[in-house]
């Protein structure tokens, strides 16, 4: 029996499996286009985006022969083109403090991301205050205190079960009196009762605006890359309950390559401020479209 052809690495390996090494070109026909669509859907890009990306790649190439490296380059180029406009660091405002509200479901990495961001801003010479606004989860408050001490940043807390808006008000007042550059506010991530969460976040925002009508200056939604296409639903929900201004995608250090980010960029166009690449304090990186595309395409 003939030996099994060696699997080609990367997302597109399957499309070229079995082709001769010295004749690795395949005609871009309907079957190949369909396989490409399937591969992109399996990579979490979502149906709409997968079809659009495939169609863009097929344009001008349909009926012609294409090699694996050519297709890989075309796909990486297409992904980079979609992602480049959304790769933007957290915008900084002169307000003292700039208020960053951090939202997302429990477990997405909010606490960790706040700790990492606090550490980065501290290292950049900014003074930072954190407010532990998930007052109903004692574990979340404790975890945030751990991150605060790692980053060397004060974490303001309130008694368990107390009003997060009142904590936000106190934290804002104190951060302002101290001339802090940045106030980061953690929030609850209970989506079980969406109406309650919406009211809680709205109340925090109303309260902050009593002090500064331009606050919060950023509303960061933290998403977990390992949840795949679920992240799309989370953006849809959180955009309804908060004025989301940008995204952080965590857990891109694991097996998840974050294909969902392509569909998020394609659908919503929200800036991606940073990505989480591990559990340590320095494991937060700027979002780089070319690196991302290369890692995704393989
Ligand atoms: P929260 O409930 O949204 O505040 O989530 P946490 O910040 O507590 O994070 C939930 C879990 O995800 C923790 O075990 C974190 O260590 C882990 N985590 C957060 N960000 C990352 C990341 O970028 N990479 C990895 N591998 N784990 C992460």
PDB file of C-alpha atoms and ligand atoms in Angstrom:
ATOM      1  CA  UNK A   1       0.000   0.000   0.000  1.00  0.00           C
ATOM      2  CA  UNK A   2       1.138   3.520  -0.748  1.00  0.00           C
ATOM      3  CA  UNK A   3       2.233   5.433   2.346  1.00  0.00           C
ATOM      4  CA  UNK A   4      -0.217   8.035   3.645  1.00  0.00           C
ATOM      5  CA  UNK A   5       0.756  11.456   2.358  1.00  0.00           C
ATOM      6  CA  UNK A   6       2.266  13.512   5.140  1.00  0.00           C
ATOM      7  CA  UNK A   7      -0.313  15.945   6.513  1.00  0.00           C
ATOM      8  CA  UNK A   8       0.558  19.465   5.551  1.00  0.00           C
ATOM      9  CA  UNK A   9       0.635  21.785   8.520  1.00  0.00           C
ATOM     10  CA  UNK A  10      -1.641  24.734   9.026  1.00  0.00           C
ATOM     11  CA  UNK A  11      -5.248  25.563   8.401  1.00  0.00           C
ATOM     12  CA  UNK A  12      -5.102  24.791   4.686  1.00  0.00           C
ATOM     13  CA  UNK A  13      -3.267  21.442   4.927  1.00  0.00           C
ATOM     14  CA  UNK A  14      -6.434  19.467   4.220  1.00  0.00           C
ATOM     15  CA  UNK A  15      -7.000  21.273   0.921  1.00  0.00           C
ATOM     16  CA  UNK A  16      -3.700  20.074  -0.445  1.00  0.00           C
ATOM     17  CA  UNK A  17      -3.402  16.702   1.292  1.00  0.00           C
ATOM     18  CA  UNK A  18      -2.300  14.022  -1.116  1.00  0.00           C
ATOM     19  CA  UNK A  19      -0.918  16.348  -3.774  1.00  0.00           C
ATOM     20  CA  UNK A  20       2.505  15.513  -5.104  1.00  0.00           C
ATOM     21  CA  UNK A  21       5.285  17.504  -3.515  1.00  0.00           C
ATOM     22  CA  UNK A  22       6.621  18.509  -6.929  1.00  0.00           C
ATOM     23  CA  UNK A  23       3.189  19.388  -8.365  1.00  0.00           C
ATOM     24  CA  UNK A  24       1.492  20.975  -5.406  1.00  0.00           C
ATOM     25  CA  UNK A  25      -0.960  23.068  -7.366  1.00  0.00           C
ATOM     26  CA  UNK A  26      -4.667  22.526  -7.332  1.00  0.00           C
ATOM     27  CA  UNK A  27      -7.339  24.151  -9.426  1.00  0.00           C
ATOM     28  CA  UNK A  28      -9.435  26.700  -7.591  1.00  0.00           C
ATOM     29  CA  UNK A  29     -12.820  25.210  -8.484  1.00  0.00           C
ATOM     30  CA  UNK A  30     -16.170  24.920  -6.689  1.00  0.00           C
ATOM     31  CA  UNK A  31     -14.984  21.932  -4.659  1.00  0.00           C
ATOM     32  CA  UNK A  32     -11.897  23.755  -3.485  1.00  0.00           C
ATOM     33  CA  UNK A  33     -13.846  26.878  -2.671  1.00  0.00           C
ATOM     34  CA  UNK A  34     -16.250  24.813  -0.618  1.00  0.00           C
ATOM     35  CA  UNK A  35     -13.393  23.144   1.271  1.00  0.00           C
ATOM     36  CA  UNK A  36     -11.904  26.552   1.952  1.00  0.00           C
ATOM     37  CA  UNK A  37     -15.228  27.788   3.324  1.00  0.00           C
ATOM     38  CA  UNK A  38     -15.483  24.709   5.576  1.00  0.00           C
ATOM     39  CA  UNK A  39     -11.969  25.170   6.913  1.00  0.00           C
ATOM     40  CA  UNK A  40     -12.628  28.827   7.739  1.00  0.00           C
ATOM     41  CA  UNK A  41     -15.930  28.017   9.443  1.00  0.00           C
ATOM     42  CA  UNK A  42     -14.169  25.348  11.519  1.00  0.00           C
ATOM     43  CA  UNK A  43     -11.591  27.966  12.441  1.00  0.00           C
ATOM     44  CA  UNK A  44     -14.395  29.950  14.166  1.00  0.00           C
ATOM     45  CA  UNK A  45     -14.713  32.667  11.528  1.00  0.00           C
ATOM     46  CA  UNK A  46     -18.472  32.238  11.335  1.00  0.00           C
ATOM     47  CA  UNK A  47     -20.415  31.458   8.174  1.00  0.00           C
ATOM     48  CA  UNK A  48     -20.868  34.997   6.824  1.00  0.00           C
ATOM     49  CA  UNK A  49     -17.235  35.969   7.232  1.00  0.00           C
ATOM     50  CA  UNK A  50     -15.941  32.604   5.995  1.00  0.00           C
ATOM     51  CA  UNK A  51     -18.006  32.923   2.803  1.00  0.00           C
ATOM     52  CA  UNK A  52     -16.935  36.511   2.251  1.00  0.00           C
ATOM     53  CA  UNK A  53     -13.250  35.782   2.809  1.00  0.00           C
ATOM     54  CA  UNK A  54     -13.396  32.723   0.529  1.00  0.00           C
ATOM     55  CA  UNK A  55     -15.143  34.695  -2.212  1.00  0.00           C
ATOM     56  CA  UNK A  56     -12.525  37.447  -1.996  1.00  0.00           C
ATOM     57  CA  UNK A  57      -9.749  34.887  -2.313  1.00  0.00           C
ATOM     58  CA  UNK A  58     -11.443  33.152  -5.261  1.00  0.00           C
ATOM     59  CA  UNK A  59     -11.871  36.429  -7.095  1.00  0.00           C
ATOM     60  CA  UNK A  60      -9.388  36.536  -9.976  1.00  0.00           C
ATOM     61  CA  UNK A  61      -8.123  33.055  -9.043  1.00  0.00           C
ATOM     62  CA  UNK A  62     -11.157  30.947  -9.925  1.00  0.00           C
ATOM     63  CA  UNK A  63     -10.428  28.291 -12.572  1.00  0.00           C
ATOM     64  CA  UNK A  64      -6.686  28.771 -12.126  1.00  0.00           C
ATOM     65  CA  UNK A  65      -4.191  26.547 -10.398  1.00  0.00           C
ATOM     66  CA  UNK A  66      -2.957  27.632  -7.019  1.00  0.00           C
ATOM     67  CA  UNK A  67      -0.269  26.227  -4.736  1.00  0.00           C
ATOM     68  CA  UNK A  68      -0.544  25.798  -0.973  1.00  0.00           C
ATOM     69  CA  UNK A  69       1.908  28.630  -0.230  1.00  0.00           C
ATOM     70  CA  UNK A  70       0.053  30.922  -2.652  1.00  0.00           C
ATOM     71  CA  UNK A  71      -3.273  30.167  -1.018  1.00  0.00           C
ATOM     72  CA  UNK A  72      -1.748  30.571   2.430  1.00  0.00           C
ATOM     73  CA  UNK A  73      -0.365  33.961   1.455  1.00  0.00           C
ATOM     74  CA  UNK A  74      -3.697  35.014  -0.065  1.00  0.00           C
ATOM     75  CA  UNK A  75      -5.584  34.027   3.084  1.00  0.00           C
ATOM     76  CA  UNK A  76      -3.091  35.670   5.415  1.00  0.00           C
ATOM     77  CA  UNK A  77      -3.315  38.815   3.283  1.00  0.00           C
ATOM     78  CA  UNK A  78      -7.101  38.823   3.407  1.00  0.00           C
ATOM     79  CA  UNK A  79      -7.127  38.314   7.200  1.00  0.00           C
ATOM     80  CA  UNK A  80      -4.538  41.061   7.668  1.00  0.00           C
ATOM     81  CA  UNK A  81      -6.612  43.419   5.503  1.00  0.00           C
ATOM     82  CA  UNK A  82      -9.703  42.812   7.666  1.00  0.00           C
ATOM     83  CA  UNK A  83      -7.826  43.068  10.976  1.00  0.00           C
ATOM     84  CA  UNK A  84      -5.593  46.070  10.309  1.00  0.00           C
ATOM     85  CA  UNK A  85      -8.283  48.738  10.870  1.00  0.00           C
ATOM     86  CA  UNK A  86      -9.260  47.276  14.276  1.00  0.00           C
ATOM     87  CA  UNK A  87      -5.727  46.883  15.666  1.00  0.00           C
ATOM     88  CA  UNK A  88      -5.637  49.963  17.883  1.00  0.00           C
ATOM     89  CA  UNK A  89      -4.161  50.407  21.350  1.00  0.00           C
ATOM     90  CA  UNK A  90      -6.389  51.707  24.131  1.00  0.00           C
ATOM     91  CA  UNK A  91      -6.876  55.386  23.320  1.00  0.00           C
ATOM     92  CA  UNK A  92      -5.620  57.691  26.048  1.00  0.00           C
ATOM     93  CA  UNK A  93      -7.455  60.838  27.093  1.00  0.00           C
ATOM     94  CA  UNK A  94      -6.143  63.785  29.064  1.00  0.00           C
ATOM     95  CA  UNK A  95      -8.914  63.410  31.685  1.00  0.00           C
ATOM     96  CA  UNK A  96      -7.563  62.857  35.154  1.00  0.00           C
ATOM     97  CA  UNK A  97      -8.418  60.174  35.771  1.00  0.00           C
ATOM     98  CA  UNK A  98      -9.327  58.481  32.535  1.00  0.00           C
ATOM     99  CA  UNK A  99     -12.043  56.032  33.511  1.00  0.00           C
ATOM    100  CA  UNK A 100     -11.979  52.532  32.006  1.00  0.00           C
ATOM    101  CA  UNK A 101     -15.006  50.363  32.679  1.00  0.00           C
ATOM    102  CA  UNK A 102     -14.253  46.667  32.175  1.00  0.00           C
ATOM    103  CA  UNK A 103     -17.127  44.345  31.274  1.00  0.00           C
ATOM    104  CA  UNK A 104     -17.459  40.687  30.260  1.00  0.00           C
ATOM    105  CA  UNK A 105     -18.825  37.378  31.472  1.00  0.00           C
ATOM    106  CA  UNK A 106     -17.293  35.697  34.511  1.00  0.00           C
ATOM    107  CA  UNK A 107     -14.260  33.655  33.605  1.00  0.00           C
ATOM    108  CA  UNK A 108     -13.452  35.649  30.474  1.00  0.00           C
ATOM    109  CA  UNK A 109     -10.347  37.107  32.114  1.00  0.00           C
ATOM    110  CA  UNK A 110     -11.521  40.530  33.322  1.00  0.00           C
ATOM    111  CA  UNK A 111      -9.655  40.432  36.623  1.00  0.00           C
ATOM    112  CA  UNK A 112      -6.460  39.170  35.032  1.00  0.00           C
ATOM    113  CA  UNK A 113      -6.639  41.721  32.220  1.00  0.00           C
ATOM    114  CA  UNK A 114      -7.169  44.581  34.673  1.00  0.00           C
ATOM    115  CA  UNK A 115      -4.093  43.415  36.602  1.00  0.00           C
ATOM    116  CA  UNK A 116      -1.993  43.216  33.438  1.00  0.00           C
ATOM    117  CA  UNK A 117      -3.167  46.609  32.171  1.00  0.00           C
ATOM    118  CA  UNK A 118      -2.541  48.197  35.570  1.00  0.00           C
ATOM    119  CA  UNK A 119       0.990  46.827  35.525  1.00  0.00           C
ATOM    120  CA  UNK A 120       1.638  48.123  31.982  1.00  0.00           C
ATOM    121  CA  UNK A 121       0.346  51.606  32.752  1.00  0.00           C
ATOM    122  CA  UNK A 122       2.297  51.681  36.006  1.00  0.00           C
ATOM    123  CA  UNK A 123       5.456  50.723  34.100  1.00  0.00           C
ATOM    124  CA  UNK A 124       4.705  53.567  31.673  1.00  0.00           C
ATOM    125  CA  UNK A 125       4.782  55.987  34.601  1.00  0.00           C
ATOM    126  CA  UNK A 126       1.021  56.382  35.066  1.00  0.00           C
ATOM    127  CA  UNK A 127      -0.694  56.293  38.418  1.00  0.00           C
ATOM    128  CA  UNK A 128      -3.503  53.785  38.448  1.00  0.00           C
ATOM    129  CA  UNK A 129      -6.418  53.011  40.770  1.00  0.00           C
ATOM    130  CA  UNK A 130      -8.564  49.875  40.525  1.00  0.00           C
ATOM    131  CA  UNK A 131     -12.146  49.597  41.794  1.00  0.00           C
ATOM    132  CA  UNK A 132     -13.400  46.084  42.579  1.00  0.00           C
ATOM    133  CA  UNK A 133     -16.877  46.659  41.215  1.00  0.00           C
ATOM    134  CA  UNK A 134     -18.027  43.029  41.254  1.00  0.00           C
ATOM    135  CA  UNK A 135     -19.131  43.456  44.861  1.00  0.00           C
ATOM    136  CA  UNK A 136     -21.248  40.298  44.823  1.00  0.00           C
ATOM    137  CA  UNK A 137     -18.318  37.947  44.198  1.00  0.00           C
ATOM    138  CA  UNK A 138     -15.951  37.892  47.175  1.00  0.00           C
ATOM    139  CA  UNK A 139     -13.526  35.692  45.216  1.00  0.00           C
ATOM    140  CA  UNK A 140     -13.343  38.255  42.409  1.00  0.00           C
ATOM    141  CA  UNK A 141     -12.539  41.029  44.896  1.00  0.00           C
ATOM    142  CA  UNK A 142      -9.799  38.935  46.526  1.00  0.00           C
ATOM    143  CA  UNK A 143      -8.344  38.006  43.148  1.00  0.00           C
ATOM    144  CA  UNK A 144      -8.269  41.654  42.122  1.00  0.00           C
ATOM    145  CA  UNK A 145      -6.454  42.529  45.355  1.00  0.00           C
ATOM    146  CA  UNK A 146      -3.818  39.932  44.516  1.00  0.00           C
ATOM    147  CA  UNK A 147      -3.360  41.469  41.064  1.00  0.00           C
ATOM    148  CA  UNK A 148      -3.311  44.969  42.546  1.00  0.00           C
ATOM    149  CA  UNK A 149      -0.469  44.060  44.893  1.00  0.00           C
ATOM    150  CA  UNK A 150       1.449  42.391  42.050  1.00  0.00           C
ATOM    151  CA  UNK A 151       1.073  45.528  39.949  1.00  0.00           C
ATOM    152  CA  UNK A 152       1.679  47.856  42.907  1.00  0.00           C
ATOM    153  CA  UNK A 153      -1.666  49.569  42.401  1.00  0.00           C
ATOM    154  CA  UNK A 154      -4.311  50.315  45.060  1.00  0.00           C
ATOM    155  CA  UNK A 155      -7.545  48.341  44.808  1.00  0.00           C
ATOM    156  CA  UNK A 156     -10.619  49.980  46.283  1.00  0.00           C
ATOM    157  CA  UNK A 157     -13.244  47.602  47.612  1.00  0.00           C
ATOM    158  CA  UNK A 158     -16.670  47.814  49.210  1.00  0.00           C
ATOM    159  CA  UNK A 159     -18.471  45.441  51.587  1.00  0.00           C
ATOM    160  CA  UNK A 160     -19.829  42.301  49.940  1.00  0.00           C
ATOM    161  CA  UNK A 161     -23.189  42.893  48.300  1.00  0.00           C
ATOM    162  CA  UNK A 162     -22.976  46.686  48.411  1.00  0.00           C
ATOM    163  CA  UNK A 163     -23.911  48.952  45.516  1.00  0.00           C
ATOM    164  CA  UNK A 164     -21.216  48.913  42.802  1.00  0.00           C
ATOM    165  CA  UNK A 165     -22.276  52.398  41.674  1.00  0.00           C
ATOM    166  CA  UNK A 166     -21.538  53.775  45.103  1.00  0.00           C
ATOM    167  CA  UNK A 167     -18.088  52.134  45.056  1.00  0.00           C
ATOM    168  CA  UNK A 168     -17.510  53.570  41.562  1.00  0.00           C
ATOM    169  CA  UNK A 169     -18.427  57.031  42.865  1.00  0.00           C
ATOM    170  CA  UNK A 170     -16.079  56.756  45.860  1.00  0.00           C
ATOM    171  CA  UNK A 171     -13.265  55.380  43.707  1.00  0.00           C
ATOM    172  CA  UNK A 172     -13.670  58.139  41.125  1.00  0.00           C
ATOM    173  CA  UNK A 173     -13.717  60.799  43.837  1.00  0.00           C
ATOM    174  CA  UNK A 174     -10.578  59.398  45.436  1.00  0.00           C
ATOM    175  CA  UNK A 175      -8.716  58.814  42.158  1.00  0.00           C
ATOM    176  CA  UNK A 176      -9.511  62.379  41.184  1.00  0.00           C
ATOM    177  CA  UNK A 177      -8.400  63.817  44.529  1.00  0.00           C
ATOM    178  CA  UNK A 178      -5.121  61.890  44.202  1.00  0.00           C
ATOM    179  CA  UNK A 179      -4.602  63.096  40.643  1.00  0.00           C
ATOM    180  CA  UNK A 180      -4.503  59.522  39.328  1.00  0.00           C
ATOM    181  CA  UNK A 181      -4.119  59.049  35.591  1.00  0.00           C
ATOM    182  CA  UNK A 182      -6.280  56.000  35.249  1.00  0.00           C
ATOM    183  CA  UNK A 183      -9.199  54.431  37.081  1.00  0.00           C
ATOM    184  CA  UNK A 184     -10.122  50.890  36.061  1.00  0.00           C
ATOM    185  CA  UNK A 185     -13.463  49.587  37.256  1.00  0.00           C
ATOM    186  CA  UNK A 186     -14.194  45.865  37.338  1.00  0.00           C
ATOM    187  CA  UNK A 187     -17.851  44.916  36.947  1.00  0.00           C
ATOM    188  CA  UNK A 188     -20.051  41.891  37.487  1.00  0.00           C
ATOM    189  CA  UNK A 189     -20.344  39.339  34.709  1.00  0.00           C
ATOM    190  CA  UNK A 190     -23.586  37.623  35.591  1.00  0.00           C
ATOM    191  CA  UNK A 191     -25.504  37.266  32.370  1.00  0.00           C
ATOM    192  CA  UNK A 192     -28.130  35.049  34.024  1.00  0.00           C
ATOM    193  CA  UNK A 193     -30.153  38.125  34.811  1.00  0.00           C
ATOM    194  CA  UNK A 194     -29.411  40.424  31.942  1.00  0.00           C
ATOM    195  CA  UNK A 195     -31.890  43.128  32.993  1.00  0.00           C
ATOM    196  CA  UNK A 196     -30.265  43.399  36.442  1.00  0.00           C
ATOM    197  CA  UNK A 197     -26.793  43.591  34.954  1.00  0.00           C
ATOM    198  CA  UNK A 198     -27.910  46.214  32.468  1.00  0.00           C
ATOM    199  CA  UNK A 199     -29.399  48.311  35.263  1.00  0.00           C
ATOM    200  CA  UNK A 200     -26.262  47.854  37.387  1.00  0.00           C
ATOM    201  CA  UNK A 201     -23.953  48.982  34.574  1.00  0.00           C
ATOM    202  CA  UNK A 202     -26.262  51.869  33.643  1.00  0.00           C
ATOM    203  CA  UNK A 203     -26.266  53.043  37.252  1.00  0.00           C
ATOM    204  CA  UNK A 204     -22.461  52.933  37.410  1.00  0.00           C
ATOM    205  CA  UNK A 205     -22.290  55.027  34.228  1.00  0.00           C
ATOM    206  CA  UNK A 206     -24.892  57.555  35.492  1.00  0.00           C
ATOM    207  CA  UNK A 207     -23.010  57.878  38.761  1.00  0.00           C
ATOM    208  CA  UNK A 208     -19.626  58.388  37.078  1.00  0.00           C
ATOM    209  CA  UNK A 209     -21.149  61.067  34.843  1.00  0.00           C
ATOM    210  CA  UNK A 210     -22.231  63.073  37.876  1.00  0.00           C
ATOM    211  CA  UNK A 211     -18.528  63.665  38.432  1.00  0.00           C
ATOM    212  CA  UNK A 212     -17.391  63.834  34.809  1.00  0.00           C
ATOM    213  CA  UNK A 213     -19.962  63.829  31.975  1.00  0.00           C
ATOM    214  CA  UNK A 214     -17.348  62.353  29.605  1.00  0.00           C
ATOM    215  CA  UNK A 215     -16.830  59.228  31.774  1.00  0.00           C
ATOM    216  CA  UNK A 216     -16.386  56.352  31.273  1.00  0.00           C
ATOM    217  CA  UNK A 217     -13.844  57.131  28.583  1.00  0.00           C
ATOM    218  CA  UNK A 218     -13.492  53.493  27.532  1.00  0.00           C
ATOM    219  CA  UNK A 219     -15.725  50.494  28.027  1.00  0.00           C
ATOM    220  CA  UNK A 220     -13.596  47.419  27.463  1.00  0.00           C
ATOM    221  CA  UNK A 221     -15.259  44.118  26.727  1.00  0.00           C
ATOM    222  CA  UNK A 222     -13.079  41.133  27.672  1.00  0.00           C
ATOM    223  CA  UNK A 223     -13.671  37.984  25.608  1.00  0.00           C
ATOM    224  CA  UNK A 224     -12.271  34.462  25.935  1.00  0.00           C
ATOM    225  CA  UNK A 225     -10.850  33.079  22.668  1.00  0.00           C
ATOM    226  CA  UNK A 226     -11.586  29.503  23.729  1.00  0.00           C
ATOM    227  CA  UNK A 227     -15.345  30.167  23.542  1.00  0.00           C
ATOM    228  CA  UNK A 228     -15.128  30.386  19.744  1.00  0.00           C
ATOM    229  CA  UNK A 229     -18.178  31.784  17.991  1.00  0.00           C
ATOM    230  CA  UNK A 230     -19.822  32.386  21.411  1.00  0.00           C
ATOM    231  CA  UNK A 231     -17.809  35.580  21.514  1.00  0.00           C
ATOM    232  CA  UNK A 232     -20.031  36.985  18.750  1.00  0.00           C
ATOM    233  CA  UNK A 233     -23.128  36.506  20.908  1.00  0.00           C
ATOM    234  CA  UNK A 234     -21.317  38.119  23.845  1.00  0.00           C
ATOM    235  CA  UNK A 235     -20.463  41.214  21.834  1.00  0.00           C
ATOM    236  CA  UNK A 236     -24.084  41.458  20.703  1.00  0.00           C
ATOM    237  CA  UNK A 237     -25.363  41.183  24.286  1.00  0.00           C
ATOM    238  CA  UNK A 238     -22.834  43.543  25.854  1.00  0.00           C
ATOM    239  CA  UNK A 239     -23.321  46.140  23.140  1.00  0.00           C
ATOM    240  CA  UNK A 240     -26.967  46.228  24.190  1.00  0.00           C
ATOM    241  CA  UNK A 241     -26.245  46.636  27.873  1.00  0.00           C
ATOM    242  CA  UNK A 242     -23.136  48.849  27.745  1.00  0.00           C
ATOM    243  CA  UNK A 243     -21.538  51.269  25.336  1.00  0.00           C
ATOM    244  CA  UNK A 244     -18.662  48.940  24.416  1.00  0.00           C
ATOM    245  CA  UNK A 245     -15.765  50.931  22.939  1.00  0.00           C
ATOM    246  CA  UNK A 246     -13.192  48.189  22.440  1.00  0.00           C
ATOM    247  CA  UNK A 247     -12.218  44.574  22.955  1.00  0.00           C
ATOM    248  CA  UNK A 248      -9.536  42.512  24.650  1.00  0.00           C
ATOM    249  CA  UNK A 249      -9.330  38.859  23.582  1.00  0.00           C
ATOM    250  CA  UNK A 250      -7.797  36.577  26.215  1.00  0.00           C
ATOM    251  CA  UNK A 251      -6.365  33.047  26.157  1.00  0.00           C
ATOM    252  CA  UNK A 252      -4.806  33.272  22.703  1.00  0.00           C
ATOM    253  CA  UNK A 253      -1.816  31.361  24.101  1.00  0.00           C
ATOM    254  CA  UNK A 254      -3.652  28.031  24.022  1.00  0.00           C
ATOM    255  CA  UNK A 255      -4.944  25.982  21.132  1.00  0.00           C
ATOM    256  CA  UNK A 256      -7.517  28.640  20.202  1.00  0.00           C
ATOM    257  CA  UNK A 257      -6.171  30.654  17.305  1.00  0.00           C
ATOM    258  CA  UNK A 258      -8.904  33.259  17.660  1.00  0.00           C
ATOM    259  CA  UNK A 259     -10.547  32.897  14.249  1.00  0.00           C
ATOM    260  CA  UNK A 260     -13.598  34.475  15.868  1.00  0.00           C
ATOM    261  CA  UNK A 261     -11.696  37.774  15.941  1.00  0.00           C
ATOM    262  CA  UNK A 262     -11.971  37.894  12.147  1.00  0.00           C
ATOM    263  CA  UNK A 263     -15.731  37.625  12.308  1.00  0.00           C
ATOM    264  CA  UNK A 264     -15.862  40.199  15.128  1.00  0.00           C
ATOM    265  CA  UNK A 265     -13.795  42.651  13.086  1.00  0.00           C
ATOM    266  CA  UNK A 266     -15.897  41.947   9.998  1.00  0.00           C
ATOM    267  CA  UNK A 267     -19.236  42.283  11.831  1.00  0.00           C
ATOM    268  CA  UNK A 268     -18.655  45.016  14.404  1.00  0.00           C
ATOM    269  CA  UNK A 269     -15.414  46.809  13.542  1.00  0.00           C
ATOM    270  CA  UNK A 270     -14.709  47.403  17.254  1.00  0.00           C
ATOM    271  CA  UNK A 271     -11.042  48.086  18.025  1.00  0.00           C
ATOM    272  CA  UNK A 272      -9.020  45.234  19.508  1.00  0.00           C
ATOM    273  CA  UNK A 273      -6.846  46.908  22.116  1.00  0.00           C
ATOM    274  CA  UNK A 274      -4.840  43.956  23.361  1.00  0.00           C
ATOM    275  CA  UNK A 275      -4.661  40.179  23.546  1.00  0.00           C
ATOM    276  CA  UNK A 276      -4.063  37.921  26.527  1.00  0.00           C
ATOM    277  CA  UNK A 277      -1.299  35.405  25.921  1.00  0.00           C
ATOM    278  CA  UNK A 278      -0.904  33.763  29.319  1.00  0.00           C
ATOM    279  CA  UNK A 279      -1.699  33.922  33.004  1.00  0.00           C
ATOM    280  CA  UNK A 280       1.283  36.020  34.092  1.00  0.00           C
ATOM    281  CA  UNK A 281       1.331  39.761  34.596  1.00  0.00           C
ATOM    282  CA  UNK A 282       3.342  40.469  31.416  1.00  0.00           C
ATOM    283  CA  UNK A 283       1.173  38.252  29.240  1.00  0.00           C
ATOM    284  CA  UNK A 284      -0.785  41.031  27.565  1.00  0.00           C
ATOM    285  CA  UNK A 285       0.318  42.017  24.064  1.00  0.00           C
ATOM    286  CA  UNK A 286      -0.733  44.600  21.509  1.00  0.00           C
ATOM    287  CA  UNK A 287      -2.823  43.107  18.735  1.00  0.00           C
ATOM    288  CA  UNK A 288      -0.653  42.667  15.634  1.00  0.00           C
ATOM    289  CA  UNK A 289      -2.701  41.820  12.493  1.00  0.00           C
ATOM    290  CA  UNK A 290       0.171  40.212  10.575  1.00  0.00           C
ATOM    291  CA  UNK A 291       1.332  38.026  13.460  1.00  0.00           C
ATOM    292  CA  UNK A 292      -2.263  37.088  14.108  1.00  0.00           C
ATOM    293  CA  UNK A 293      -2.908  36.173  10.461  1.00  0.00           C
ATOM    294  CA  UNK A 294       0.283  34.118  10.286  1.00  0.00           C
ATOM    295  CA  UNK A 295      -0.610  32.207  13.471  1.00  0.00           C
ATOM    296  CA  UNK A 296      -4.160  31.626  12.267  1.00  0.00           C
ATOM    297  CA  UNK A 297      -3.268  30.444   8.779  1.00  0.00           C
ATOM    298  CA  UNK A 298      -0.245  28.418   9.940  1.00  0.00           C
TER     299      UNK A 298
HETATM  300  P1  LIG B   1     -12.954  36.997  35.324  1.00  0.00           P
HETATM  301  O1  LIG B   1     -13.915  36.081  36.016  1.00  0.00           O
HETATM  302  O2  LIG B   1     -13.505  37.511  34.039  1.00  0.00           O
HETATM  303  O3  LIG B   1     -12.432  38.085  36.183  1.00  0.00           O
HETATM  304  O4  LIG B   1     -11.732  36.060  34.873  1.00  0.00           O
HETATM  305  P2  LIG B   1     -10.279  35.886  35.522  1.00  0.00           P
HETATM  306  O5  LIG B   1      -9.439  37.072  35.257  1.00  0.00           O
HETATM  307  O6  LIG B   1     -10.416  35.424  36.919  1.00  0.00           O
HETATM  308  O7  LIG B   1      -9.708  34.706  34.597  1.00  0.00           O
HETATM  309  C1  LIG B   1     -10.304  33.418  34.532  1.00  0.00           C
HETATM  310  C2  LIG B   1      -9.208  32.371  34.293  1.00  0.00           C
HETATM  311  O8  LIG B   1      -8.625  32.594  33.008  1.00  0.00           O
HETATM  312  C3  LIG B   1      -8.051  32.446  35.265  1.00  0.00           C
HETATM  313  O9  LIG B   1      -7.664  31.131  35.572  1.00  0.00           O
HETATM  314  C4  LIG B   1      -6.952  33.169  34.516  1.00  0.00           C
HETATM  315  O10 LIG B   1      -5.659  32.797  34.938  1.00  0.00           O
HETATM  316  C5  LIG B   1      -7.216  32.711  33.099  1.00  0.00           C
HETATM  317  N1  LIG B   1      -6.747  33.667  32.090  1.00  0.00           N
HETATM  318  C6  LIG B   1      -7.056  34.971  31.955  1.00  0.00           C
HETATM  319  N2  LIG B   1      -6.440  35.509  30.866  1.00  0.00           N
HETATM  320  C7  LIG B   1      -5.723  34.506  30.296  1.00  0.00           C
HETATM  321  C8  LIG B   1      -4.859  34.411  29.138  1.00  0.00           C
HETATM  322  O11 LIG B   1      -4.648  35.349  28.371  1.00  0.00           O
HETATM  323  N3  LIG B   1      -4.308  33.185  28.903  1.00  0.00           N
HETATM  324  C9  LIG B   1      -4.531  32.103  29.717  1.00  0.00           C
HETATM  325  N4  LIG B   1      -3.944  30.958  29.400  1.00  0.00           N
HETATM  326  N5  LIG B   1      -5.336  32.164  30.787  1.00  0.00           N
HETATM  327  C10 LIG B   1      -5.913  33.339  31.095  1.00  0.00           C
END
